[in-house]
Tab-separated table of C-alpha atoms in Angstrom:
chain	number	residue	atom	x	y	z
A	1	GLU	CA	0.000	0.000	0.000
A	2	ASP	CA	1.274	3.455	-0.903
A	3	LYS	CA	2.246	5.550	2.093
A	4	VAL	CA	3.894	8.812	3.049
A	5	VAL	CA	5.443	9.246	6.495
A	6	GLN	CA	6.455	12.591	7.938
A	7	SER	CA	8.638	13.253	10.933
A	8	PRO	CA	8.619	14.695	13.429
A	9	LEU	CA	4.861	14.996	13.920
A	10	SER	CA	5.349	18.171	15.934
A	11	LEU	CA	8.190	20.547	16.603
A	12	VAL	CA	8.605	23.614	18.812
A	13	VAL	CA	11.435	26.041	18.089
A	14	HIS	CA	12.347	29.656	18.826
A	15	GLU	CA	12.476	32.460	16.316
A	16	GLY	CA	15.718	32.433	14.396
A	17	ASP	CA	16.215	28.667	14.637
A	18	THR	CA	16.673	26.490	11.555
A	19	VAL	CA	14.404	23.459	11.175
A	20	THR	CA	14.435	20.389	8.959
A	21	LEU	CA	11.237	18.493	8.249
A	22	ASN	CA	11.388	14.959	6.874
A	23	CYS	CA	9.193	13.051	4.465
A	24	SER	CA	9.720	9.448	3.393
A	25	TYR	CA	7.538	7.575	0.969
A	26	GLU	CA	6.744	4.209	-0.529
A	27	VAL	CA	4.646	4.488	-3.663
A	28	THR	CA	4.409	2.741	-6.984
A	29	ASN	CA	4.802	4.847	-10.114
A	30	PHE	CA	6.170	7.935	-8.408
A	31	ARG	CA	5.562	11.131	-10.363
A	32	SER	CA	6.326	13.994	-8.012
A	33	LEU	CA	6.559	15.074	-4.389
A	34	LEU	CA	4.896	18.225	-3.149
A	35	TRP	CA	5.140	20.283	0.012
A	36	TYR	CA	2.211	22.338	1.297
A	37	LYS	CA	1.797	24.731	4.221
A	38	GLN	CA	-1.505	24.563	6.051
A	39	GLU	CA	-2.577	27.129	8.604
A	40	LYS	CA	-6.196	27.274	9.743
A	41	LYS	CA	-7.411	26.825	6.202
A	42	ALA	CA	-6.683	24.923	2.997
A	43	PRO	CA	-3.150	23.862	2.095
A	44	THR	CA	-1.087	26.356	0.131
A	45	PHE	CA	1.470	25.096	-2.341
A	46	LEU	CA	5.181	25.471	-1.538
A	47	PHE	CA	7.254	23.220	-3.805
A	48	MET	CA	6.987	20.439	-6.334
A	49	LEU	CA	9.979	18.135	-6.755
A	50	THR	CA	10.420	15.618	-9.547
A	51	SER	CA	14.185	15.159	-9.883
A	52	SER	CA	16.705	13.959	-7.350
A	53	GLY	CA	19.359	16.271	-5.992
A	54	ILE	CA	17.993	19.535	-7.342
A	55	GLU	CA	17.274	21.977	-4.533
A	56	LYS	CA	14.299	24.249	-4.819
A	57	LYS	CA	14.388	27.515	-2.891
A	58	SER	CA	11.890	30.184	-2.032
A	59	GLY	CA	13.157	32.778	0.403
A	60	ARG	CA	13.996	31.073	3.669
A	61	LEU	CA	12.472	27.775	2.562
A	62	SER	CA	14.246	25.103	0.555
A	63	SER	CA	13.587	21.496	-0.316
A	64	ILE	CA	15.355	18.598	-1.942
A	65	LEU	CA	14.363	15.133	-3.095
A	66	ASP	CA	16.306	11.854	-2.963
A	67	LYS	CA	14.566	9.343	-5.227
A	68	LYS	CA	17.051	6.600	-4.454
A	69	GLU	CA	16.457	6.734	-0.711
A	70	LEU	CA	12.807	7.749	-1.169
A	71	PHE	CA	12.732	10.848	0.981
A	72	SER	CA	12.603	14.603	0.909
A	73	ILE	CA	13.469	17.325	3.378
A	74	LEU	CA	12.069	20.802	3.835
A	75	ASN	CA	14.386	23.328	5.454
A	76	ILE	CA	13.317	26.599	6.989
A	77	THR	CA	16.072	28.965	8.085
A	78	ALA	CA	15.766	31.934	10.446
A	79	THR	CA	12.272	30.849	11.463
A	80	GLN	CA	9.606	33.444	12.239
A	81	THR	CA	6.353	33.137	14.169
A	82	GLY	CA	4.514	33.351	10.856
A	83	ASP	CA	6.066	30.039	9.884
A	84	SER	CA	3.934	28.308	12.508
A	85	ALA	CA	1.712	25.891	10.592
A	86	VAL	CA	1.274	22.264	9.623
A	87	TYR	CA	3.597	21.298	6.787
A	88	LEU	CA	2.199	18.581	4.578
A	89	CYS	CA	4.156	16.323	2.283
A	90	ALA	CA	2.297	14.641	-0.576
A	91	VAL	CA	3.387	12.242	-3.269
A	92	GLU	CA	1.732	12.029	-6.639
A	93	ALA	CA	1.557	8.531	-8.081
A	94	GLY	CA	0.136	7.617	-11.452
A	95	TYR	CA	0.613	5.848	-14.745
A	96	GLY	CA	1.745	7.708	-17.855
A	97	GLY	CA	-0.803	10.320	-18.819
A	98	SER	CA	-3.369	9.227	-16.277
A	99	GLN	CA	-4.255	11.228	-13.234
A	100	GLY	CA	-2.030	11.371	-10.203
A	101	ASN	CA	-3.580	10.924	-6.819
A	102	LEU	CA	-1.966	12.915	-4.061
A	103	ILE	CA	-1.136	10.717	-1.091
A	104	PHE	CA	-0.566	12.879	1.957
A	105	GLY	CA	1.407	12.342	5.108
A	106	LYS	CA	-0.076	13.341	8.451
A	107	GLY	CA	1.938	16.535	8.508
A	108	THR	CA	4.457	18.150	10.819
A	109	LYS	CA	3.051	20.764	13.163
A	110	LEU	CA	5.643	23.511	13.572
A	111	SER	CA	5.314	26.040	16.366
A	112	VAL	CA	7.728	28.969	16.384
A	113	LYS	CA	7.952	30.783	19.725
A	114	PRO	CA	8.981	34.465	19.863
B	1	ASP	CA	-10.152	36.285	-7.696
B	2	THR	CA	-8.628	33.535	-9.814
B	3	GLY	CA	-8.198	30.843	-7.154
B	4	VAL	CA	-10.289	27.784	-6.374
B	5	SER	CA	-13.513	28.679	-4.587
B	6	GLN	CA	-15.857	26.505	-2.567
B	7	ASP	CA	-19.345	27.037	-1.246
B	8	PRO	CA	-20.524	26.919	1.456
B	9	ARG	CA	-17.563	27.429	3.750
B	10	HIS	CA	-19.387	25.867	6.689
B	11	LYS	CA	-22.355	23.506	6.899
B	12	ILE	CA	-24.109	22.120	9.957
B	13	THR	CA	-26.696	19.438	9.342
B	14	LYS	CA	-28.583	16.764	11.197
B	15	ARG	CA	-27.832	13.101	10.739
B	16	GLY	CA	-29.799	11.653	7.853
B	17	GLN	CA	-30.035	14.869	5.854
B	18	ASN	CA	-28.524	15.352	2.406
B	19	VAL	CA	-25.899	18.030	1.746
B	20	THR	CA	-24.347	19.378	-1.447
B	21	PHE	CA	-21.089	21.269	-1.826
B	22	ARG	CA	-19.862	23.237	-4.808
B	23	CYS	CA	-16.352	23.803	-6.130
B	24	ASP	CA	-15.301	26.284	-8.811
B	25	PRO	CA	-11.790	25.489	-10.051
B	26	ILE	CA	-9.228	27.821	-11.547
B	27	SER	CA	-10.727	28.612	-14.929
B	28	GLU	CA	-8.050	27.157	-17.198
B	29	HIS	CA	-7.664	23.955	-15.150
B	30	ASN	CA	-9.163	20.814	-16.635
B	31	ARG	CA	-8.610	18.540	-13.632
B	32	LEU	CA	-10.606	18.733	-10.433
B	33	TYR	CA	-10.130	16.723	-7.241
B	34	TRP	CA	-12.108	16.216	-4.052
B	35	TYR	CA	-10.411	15.380	-0.748
B	36	ARG	CA	-11.587	14.897	2.787
B	37	GLN	CA	-9.555	15.970	5.801
B	38	THR	CA	-10.245	15.118	9.425
B	39	LEU	CA	-8.568	16.661	12.433
B	40	GLY	CA	-4.891	15.800	12.749
B	41	GLN	CA	-4.759	13.974	9.433
B	42	GLY	CA	-3.574	14.878	5.974
B	43	PRO	CA	-6.164	15.157	3.204
B	44	GLU	CA	-7.481	11.874	1.770
B	45	PHE	CA	-8.294	11.537	-1.911
B	46	LEU	CA	-11.976	10.976	-2.737
B	47	THR	CA	-12.443	11.408	-6.474
B	48	TYR	CA	-11.063	13.080	-9.567
B	49	PHE	CA	-12.409	14.559	-12.814
B	50	GLN	CA	-10.698	15.326	-16.066
B	51	ASN	CA	-13.034	17.728	-17.835
B	52	GLU	CA	-16.511	16.263	-17.242
B	53	ALA	CA	-15.380	12.662	-16.884
B	54	GLN	CA	-15.043	11.151	-13.423
B	55	LEU	CA	-11.961	9.003	-13.862
B	56	GLU	CA	-11.341	7.594	-10.426
B	57	LYS	CA	-13.090	7.138	-7.111
B	58	SER	CA	-11.477	6.161	-3.845
B	59	ARG	CA	-12.812	3.262	-1.827
B	60	LEU	CA	-13.514	5.957	0.802
B	61	LEU	CA	-16.309	7.209	-1.451
B	62	SER	CA	-19.260	5.122	-0.321
B	63	ASP	CA	-22.464	4.886	-2.336
B	64	ARG	CA	-23.879	7.739	-0.252
B	65	PHE	CA	-21.414	10.065	-1.951
B	66	SER	CA	-21.802	11.291	-5.511
B	67	ALA	CA	-19.856	13.872	-7.444
B	68	GLU	CA	-20.550	15.526	-10.759
B	69	ARG	CA	-18.873	17.950	-13.086
B	70	PRO	CA	-21.521	18.317	-15.780
B	71	LYS	CA	-19.906	20.876	-18.064
B	72	GLY	CA	-16.296	20.341	-17.153
B	73	SER	CA	-16.212	23.516	-15.090
B	74	PHE	CA	-17.646	23.590	-11.556
B	75	SER	CA	-18.238	20.403	-9.586
B	76	THR	CA	-20.684	19.329	-6.896
B	77	LEU	CA	-20.216	16.748	-4.159
B	78	GLU	CA	-23.401	15.388	-2.592
B	79	ILE	CA	-23.596	13.317	0.553
B	80	GLN	CA	-26.889	11.522	1.113
B	81	ARG	CA	-28.160	10.350	4.505
B	82	THR	CA	-25.294	12.007	6.334
B	83	GLU	CA	-23.686	10.270	9.290
B	84	GLN	CA	-21.689	11.745	12.147
B	85	GLY	CA	-18.572	10.139	10.683
B	86	ASP	CA	-18.962	12.351	7.630
B	87	SER	CA	-17.981	15.383	9.707
B	88	ALA	CA	-14.784	16.691	8.130
B	89	MET	CA	-13.302	19.384	5.952
B	90	TYR	CA	-14.037	18.734	2.273
B	91	LEU	CA	-11.343	20.183	0.060
B	92	CYS	CA	-11.427	20.776	-3.653
B	93	ALA	CA	-8.302	21.204	-5.763
B	94	SER	CA	-7.665	21.840	-9.425
B	95	SER	CA	-4.763	21.409	-11.788
B	96	SER	CA	-3.896	21.482	-15.447
B	97	SER	CA	-2.785	18.510	-17.495
B	98	TRP	CA	-1.688	20.664	-20.363
B	99	THR	CA	1.931	20.865	-19.262
B	100	SER	CA	4.100	18.077	-20.584
B	101	GLY	CA	6.246	15.917	-18.428
B	102	ARG	CA	5.573	14.405	-15.070
B	103	GLY	CA	3.856	15.994	-12.145
B	104	GLU	CA	1.375	18.788	-11.883
B	105	THR	CA	0.561	21.184	-9.080
B	106	GLN	CA	-2.812	20.972	-7.423
B	107	TYR	CA	-4.148	24.213	-5.991
B	108	PHE	CA	-6.602	23.939	-3.131
B	109	GLY	CA	-9.742	25.847	-2.328
B	110	PRO	CA	-10.608	27.054	1.187
B	111	GLY	CA	-12.662	23.956	1.936
B	112	THR	CA	-16.172	23.296	3.253
B	113	ARG	CA	-16.287	22.318	6.899
B	114	LEU	CA	-19.162	19.893	7.546
B	115	LEU	CA	-20.532	19.113	10.985
B	116	VAL	CA	-23.146	16.384	11.266
B	117	LEU	CA	-25.087	16.470	14.522
């Protein structure tokens, strides 16, 4: 059965700290891995990763994928209280041109204290 | 506003009643997805449309659930004879298959929070 496992499930840090969130997966017909940020509403898209070893960056956030070891990490540097949220990892699995279901992990709840 | 929209944002109903939710995707997106999310869990896939065709349904989608996308634009999700276990956030997402290559980004709407009493 396809699954996505995130760790840790929750994390408390202080402003200015750097955090690393982990996502491992076991899926057939991997297509892509996506990271979302969810506050008290719907998930908002952060990154989509399809190739191993290529880092994606957006401001203080960065992410990388290892397709050999089947995991991804999301780094947040110089954390701010506004980074407090649940970070969801999802893997898209599908065949050729068919649709890709998103299989989500349970998320990592990040709390950034002032 | 060019994002995914959902209506209503909140719905409270009594057990046994029918409810219907609407999703309007991003206009140029041909794919539309429904997910369900309960507290402390990631979203779970329910069903998926490409244009007006419903191409896949999860085993989570019991026969009390039905979804339509009649003109390939907006979609509705109906739950008949609601049960307390149906209480959840129902999320809609859309994406485009027009880009070549693997992977596509799904953009989520704000969700409809359902409470069944």
